[in-house]
Short mmCIF file of C-alpha atoms in Angstrom, two decimals:
data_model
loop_
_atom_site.label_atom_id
_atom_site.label_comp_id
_atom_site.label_asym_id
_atom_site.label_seq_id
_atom_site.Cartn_x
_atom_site.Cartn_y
_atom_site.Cartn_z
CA UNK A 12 11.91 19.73 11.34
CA UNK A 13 14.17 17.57 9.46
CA UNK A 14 11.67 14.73 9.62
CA UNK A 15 11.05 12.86 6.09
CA UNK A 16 7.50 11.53 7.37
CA UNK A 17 5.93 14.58 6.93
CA UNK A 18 5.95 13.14 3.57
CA UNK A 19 4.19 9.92 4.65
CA UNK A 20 0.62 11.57 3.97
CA UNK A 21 1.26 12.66 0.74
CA UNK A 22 1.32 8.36 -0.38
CA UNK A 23 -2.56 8.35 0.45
CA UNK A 24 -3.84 11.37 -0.14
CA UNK A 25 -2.23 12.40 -3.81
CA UNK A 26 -3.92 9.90 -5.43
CA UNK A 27 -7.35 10.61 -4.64
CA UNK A 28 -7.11 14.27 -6.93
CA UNK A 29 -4.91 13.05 -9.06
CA UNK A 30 -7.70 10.60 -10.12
CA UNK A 31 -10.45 12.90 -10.24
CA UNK A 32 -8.64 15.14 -12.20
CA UNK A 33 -8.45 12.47 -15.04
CA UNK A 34 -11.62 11.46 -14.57
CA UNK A 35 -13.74 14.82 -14.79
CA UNK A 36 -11.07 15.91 -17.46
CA UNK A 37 -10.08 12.61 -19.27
CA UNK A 38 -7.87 12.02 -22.35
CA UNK A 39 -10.93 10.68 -24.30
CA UNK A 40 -13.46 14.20 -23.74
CA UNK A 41 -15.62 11.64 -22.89
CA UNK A 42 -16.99 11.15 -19.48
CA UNK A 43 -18.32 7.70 -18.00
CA UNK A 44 -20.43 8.48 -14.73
CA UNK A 45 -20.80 4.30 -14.49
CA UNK A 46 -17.26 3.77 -15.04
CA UNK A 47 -15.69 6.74 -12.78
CA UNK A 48 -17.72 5.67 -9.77
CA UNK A 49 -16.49 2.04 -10.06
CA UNK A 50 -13.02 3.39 -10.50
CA UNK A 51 -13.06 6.11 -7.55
CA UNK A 52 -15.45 4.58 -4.83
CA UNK A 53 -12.09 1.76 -4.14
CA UNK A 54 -9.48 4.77 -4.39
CA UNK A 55 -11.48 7.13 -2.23
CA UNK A 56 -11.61 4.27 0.41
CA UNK A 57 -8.52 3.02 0.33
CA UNK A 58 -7.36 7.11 0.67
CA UNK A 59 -9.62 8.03 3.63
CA UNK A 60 -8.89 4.78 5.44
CA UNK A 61 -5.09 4.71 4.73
CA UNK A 62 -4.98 8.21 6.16
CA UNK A 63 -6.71 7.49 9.16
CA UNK A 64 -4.57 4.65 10.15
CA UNK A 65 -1.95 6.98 9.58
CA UNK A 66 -3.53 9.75 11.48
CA UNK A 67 -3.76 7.60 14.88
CA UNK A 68 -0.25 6.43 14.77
CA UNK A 69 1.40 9.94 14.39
CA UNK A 70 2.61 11.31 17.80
CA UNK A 71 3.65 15.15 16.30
CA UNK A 72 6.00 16.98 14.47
CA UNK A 73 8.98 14.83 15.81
CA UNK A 74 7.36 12.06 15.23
CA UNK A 75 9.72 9.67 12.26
CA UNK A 76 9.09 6.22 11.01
CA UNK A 77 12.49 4.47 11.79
CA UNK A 78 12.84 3.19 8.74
CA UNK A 79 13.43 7.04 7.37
CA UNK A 80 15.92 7.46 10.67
CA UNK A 81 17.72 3.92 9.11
CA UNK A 82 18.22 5.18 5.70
CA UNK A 83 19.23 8.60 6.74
CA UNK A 84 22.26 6.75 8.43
CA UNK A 85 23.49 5.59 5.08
CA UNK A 86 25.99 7.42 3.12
CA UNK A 87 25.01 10.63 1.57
CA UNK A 88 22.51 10.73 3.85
CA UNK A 89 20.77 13.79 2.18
CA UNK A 90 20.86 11.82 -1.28
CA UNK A 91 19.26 9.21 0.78
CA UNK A 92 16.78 11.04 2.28
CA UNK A 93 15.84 13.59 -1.35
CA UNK A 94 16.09 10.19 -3.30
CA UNK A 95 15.13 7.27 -1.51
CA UNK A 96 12.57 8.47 0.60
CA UNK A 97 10.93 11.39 -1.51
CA UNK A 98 11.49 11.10 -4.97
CA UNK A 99 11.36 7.70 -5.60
CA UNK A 100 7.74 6.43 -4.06
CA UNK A 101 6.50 9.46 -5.94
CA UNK A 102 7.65 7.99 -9.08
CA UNK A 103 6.54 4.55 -7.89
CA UNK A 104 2.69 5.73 -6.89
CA UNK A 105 2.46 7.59 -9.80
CA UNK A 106 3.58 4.52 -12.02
CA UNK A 107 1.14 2.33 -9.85
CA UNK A 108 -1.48 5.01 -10.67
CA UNK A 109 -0.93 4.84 -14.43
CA UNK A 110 -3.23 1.96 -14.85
CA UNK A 111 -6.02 3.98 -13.53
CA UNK A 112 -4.95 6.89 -16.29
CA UNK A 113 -5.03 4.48 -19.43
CA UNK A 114 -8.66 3.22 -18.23
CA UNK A 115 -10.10 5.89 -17.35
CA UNK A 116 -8.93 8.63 -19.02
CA UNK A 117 -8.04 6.99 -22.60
CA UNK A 118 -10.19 4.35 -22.94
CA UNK A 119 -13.59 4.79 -24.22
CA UNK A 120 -14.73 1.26 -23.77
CA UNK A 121 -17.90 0.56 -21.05
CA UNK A 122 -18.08 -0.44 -18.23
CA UNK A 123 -19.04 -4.34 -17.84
CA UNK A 124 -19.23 -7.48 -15.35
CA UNK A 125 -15.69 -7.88 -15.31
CA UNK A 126 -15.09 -4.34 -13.81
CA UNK A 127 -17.79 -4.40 -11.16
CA UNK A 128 -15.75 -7.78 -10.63
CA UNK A 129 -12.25 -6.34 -10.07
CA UNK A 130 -13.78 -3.03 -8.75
CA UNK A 131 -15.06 -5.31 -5.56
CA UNK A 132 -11.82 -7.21 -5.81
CA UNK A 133 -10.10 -4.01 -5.30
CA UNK A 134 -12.35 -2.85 -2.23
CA UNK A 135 -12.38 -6.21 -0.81
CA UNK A 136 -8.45 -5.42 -0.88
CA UNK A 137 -8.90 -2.38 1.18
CA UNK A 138 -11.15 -4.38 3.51
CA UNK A 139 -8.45 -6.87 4.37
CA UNK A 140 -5.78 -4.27 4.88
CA UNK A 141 -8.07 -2.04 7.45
CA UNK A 142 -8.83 -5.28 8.88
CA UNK A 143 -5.11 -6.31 9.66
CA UNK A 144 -4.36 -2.43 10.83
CA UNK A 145 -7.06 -3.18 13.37
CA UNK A 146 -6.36 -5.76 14.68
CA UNK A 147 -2.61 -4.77 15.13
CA UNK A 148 -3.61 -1.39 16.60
CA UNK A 149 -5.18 -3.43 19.54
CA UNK A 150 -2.59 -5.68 19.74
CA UNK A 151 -0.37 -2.19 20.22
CA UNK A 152 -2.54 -0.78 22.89
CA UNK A 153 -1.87 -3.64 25.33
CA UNK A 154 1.97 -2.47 26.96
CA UNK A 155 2.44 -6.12 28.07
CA UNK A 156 2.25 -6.75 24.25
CA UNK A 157 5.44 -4.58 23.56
CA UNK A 158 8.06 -7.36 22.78
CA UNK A 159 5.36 -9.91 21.39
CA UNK A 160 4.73 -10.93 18.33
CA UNK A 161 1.22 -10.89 16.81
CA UNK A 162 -0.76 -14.18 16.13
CA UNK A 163 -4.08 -13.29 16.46
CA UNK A 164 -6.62 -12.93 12.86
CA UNK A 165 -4.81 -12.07 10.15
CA UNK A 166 -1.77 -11.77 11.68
CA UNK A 167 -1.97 -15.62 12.71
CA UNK A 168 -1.01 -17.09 9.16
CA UNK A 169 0.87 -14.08 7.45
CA UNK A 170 3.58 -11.67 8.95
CA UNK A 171 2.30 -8.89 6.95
CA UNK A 172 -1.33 -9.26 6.07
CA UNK A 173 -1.36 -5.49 6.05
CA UNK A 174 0.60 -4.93 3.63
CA UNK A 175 -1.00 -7.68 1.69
CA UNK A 176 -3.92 -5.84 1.18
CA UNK A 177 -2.04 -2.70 -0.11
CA UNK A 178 -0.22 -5.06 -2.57
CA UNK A 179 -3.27 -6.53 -3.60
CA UNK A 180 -5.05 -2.88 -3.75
CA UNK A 181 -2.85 -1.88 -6.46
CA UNK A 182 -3.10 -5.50 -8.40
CA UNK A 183 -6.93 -4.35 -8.52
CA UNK A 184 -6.65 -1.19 -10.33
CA UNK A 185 -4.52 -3.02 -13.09
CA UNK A 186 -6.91 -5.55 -13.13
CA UNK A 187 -9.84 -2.58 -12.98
CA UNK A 188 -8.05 -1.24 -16.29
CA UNK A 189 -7.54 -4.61 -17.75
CA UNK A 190 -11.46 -5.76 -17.72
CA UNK A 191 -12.05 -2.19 -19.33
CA UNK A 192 -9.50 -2.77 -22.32
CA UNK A 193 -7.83 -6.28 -22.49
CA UNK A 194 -4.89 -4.46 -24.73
CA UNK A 195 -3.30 -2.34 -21.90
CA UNK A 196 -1.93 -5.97 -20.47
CA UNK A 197 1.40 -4.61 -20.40
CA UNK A 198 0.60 -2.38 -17.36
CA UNK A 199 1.05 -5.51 -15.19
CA UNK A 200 4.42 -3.79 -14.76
CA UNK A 201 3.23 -1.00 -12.55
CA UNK A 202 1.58 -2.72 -9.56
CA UNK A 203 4.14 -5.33 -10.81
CA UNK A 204 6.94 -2.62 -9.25
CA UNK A 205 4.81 -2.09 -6.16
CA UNK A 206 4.56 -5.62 -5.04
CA UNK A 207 8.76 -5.92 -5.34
CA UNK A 208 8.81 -2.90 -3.89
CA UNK A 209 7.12 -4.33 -0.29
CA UNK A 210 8.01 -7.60 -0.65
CA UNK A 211 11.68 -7.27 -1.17
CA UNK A 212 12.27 -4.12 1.11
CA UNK A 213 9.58 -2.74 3.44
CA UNK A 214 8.50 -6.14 4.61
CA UNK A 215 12.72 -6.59 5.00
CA UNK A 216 12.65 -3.68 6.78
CA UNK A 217 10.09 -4.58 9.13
CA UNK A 218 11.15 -8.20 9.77
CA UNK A 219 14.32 -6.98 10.19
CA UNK A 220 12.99 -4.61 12.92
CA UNK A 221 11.11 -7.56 14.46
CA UNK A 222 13.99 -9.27 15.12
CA UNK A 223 15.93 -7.07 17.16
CA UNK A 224 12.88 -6.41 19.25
CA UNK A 225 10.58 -9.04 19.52
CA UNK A 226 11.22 -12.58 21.25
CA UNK A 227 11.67 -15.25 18.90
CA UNK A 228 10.51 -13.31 15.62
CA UNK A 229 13.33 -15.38 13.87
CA UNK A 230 11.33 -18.49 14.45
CA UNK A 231 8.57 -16.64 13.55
CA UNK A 232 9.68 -16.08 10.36
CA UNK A 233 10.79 -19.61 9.68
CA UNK A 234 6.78 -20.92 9.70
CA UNK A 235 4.84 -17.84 8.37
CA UNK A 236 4.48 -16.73 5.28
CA UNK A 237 5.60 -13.34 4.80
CA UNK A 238 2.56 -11.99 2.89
CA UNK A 239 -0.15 -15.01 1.62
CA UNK A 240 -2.25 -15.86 4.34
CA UNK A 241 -1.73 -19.60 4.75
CA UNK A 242 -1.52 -21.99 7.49
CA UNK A 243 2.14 -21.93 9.53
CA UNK A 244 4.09 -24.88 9.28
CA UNK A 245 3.65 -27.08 12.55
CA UNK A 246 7.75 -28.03 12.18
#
């Protein structure tokens, strides 16, 4: 079909057995029933509810995020497409997963407050980002909506609350592996990559969209933040 989002599921859904894989059959032989649950239950959500907002936004086989159809029109577009949009978010969810690896699979250390702390943190996370899908899926649904721009929740002090929450998501399983073993602090680089992954592309890309279809998006831009949810400025 020539269409690189058929590769769009595989971001939610290879995570899920890729963590219970290390978890039944961890590095350490030994197995944490306290400990995998806190780790899985915010994975397992954010899986199942990142696929079904996916799910209700694909149209069929032909269907391809424009952002794919934009970097296919690059040069060496099949480098591009094998590269760009294949191989490298594989390497960057499987270095955002490697967090999850270290504390769950190598570590032997218990569970304790601090992870049912950042184990909340990290479903709160997924709350905030199924929250902001919502509430832009209705926005969506309206036609008259169509060359509008969003201001409504979320969406009314941050341009990408969404997105937020999926930054913030992967912040909480460092922080998950970080309350289980203070000396794997240097993992701050994985969701570290993530978060200059969406801030300094996707949420380009989609701005960038924005723009050419949405009235005064520019202006939009100029007094909302483009992830923290803060107040726009009045001027």
């Amino acid at each position: 079909f020539k269409n690189s989002s058929f590769y769009d599921p595989f971001w939610s859904v290879a995570p899920i057995p890729i963590v219970l894989y290390i978890a039944i059959w961890p590095t350490s032989e030994q197995l944490n029933i306290e400990k995998i649950n806190l780790f899985l239950i915010p994975i397992i959500f954010w899986g199942l509810r990142l696929t079904y907002n996916w799910s209700r936004r694909w149209e069929g086989l032909e269907d391809e995020d424009f952002r794919y159809v934009d970097l296919k029109t690059l040069k060496f577009p099949k480098l591009v497409d094998f590269f760009g949009i294949h191989v490298y978010p594989t390497l960057q969810v499987n270095l955002s997963l490697l967090p999850v690896y270290f504390g769950l699979s190598v570590s032997t250390n218990e569970s304790n407050l601090f992870l049912y702390l950042a184990s909340l943190f990290t479903i709160c996370s997924v709350f905030l980002e199924l929250s902001a899908d919502n509430q832009l899926w209705k926005f969506k649904q309206q036609t008259i909506n169509n060359e509008e721009i969003i201001k409504t929740g979320f969406w009314k002090n941050s341009r990408h609350p969404n997105y937020l929450g999926e930054i913030l998501f992967w912040w909480g399983l460092f922080f998950m592996t970080l309350s289980v073993d203070i000396d794997f602090w240097y993992l701050f680089i994985c969701p570290l990559s993530m978060n200059l992954m969406f801030t300094l592309k996707t949420c380009s890309m989609m701005d960038d969209r924005s723009i050419q279809r949405r009235n005064g998006y520019e202006e939009h831009m100029k007094k909302t933040n483009q992830l923290l949810i803060w107040p726009p400025k009045t001027s």
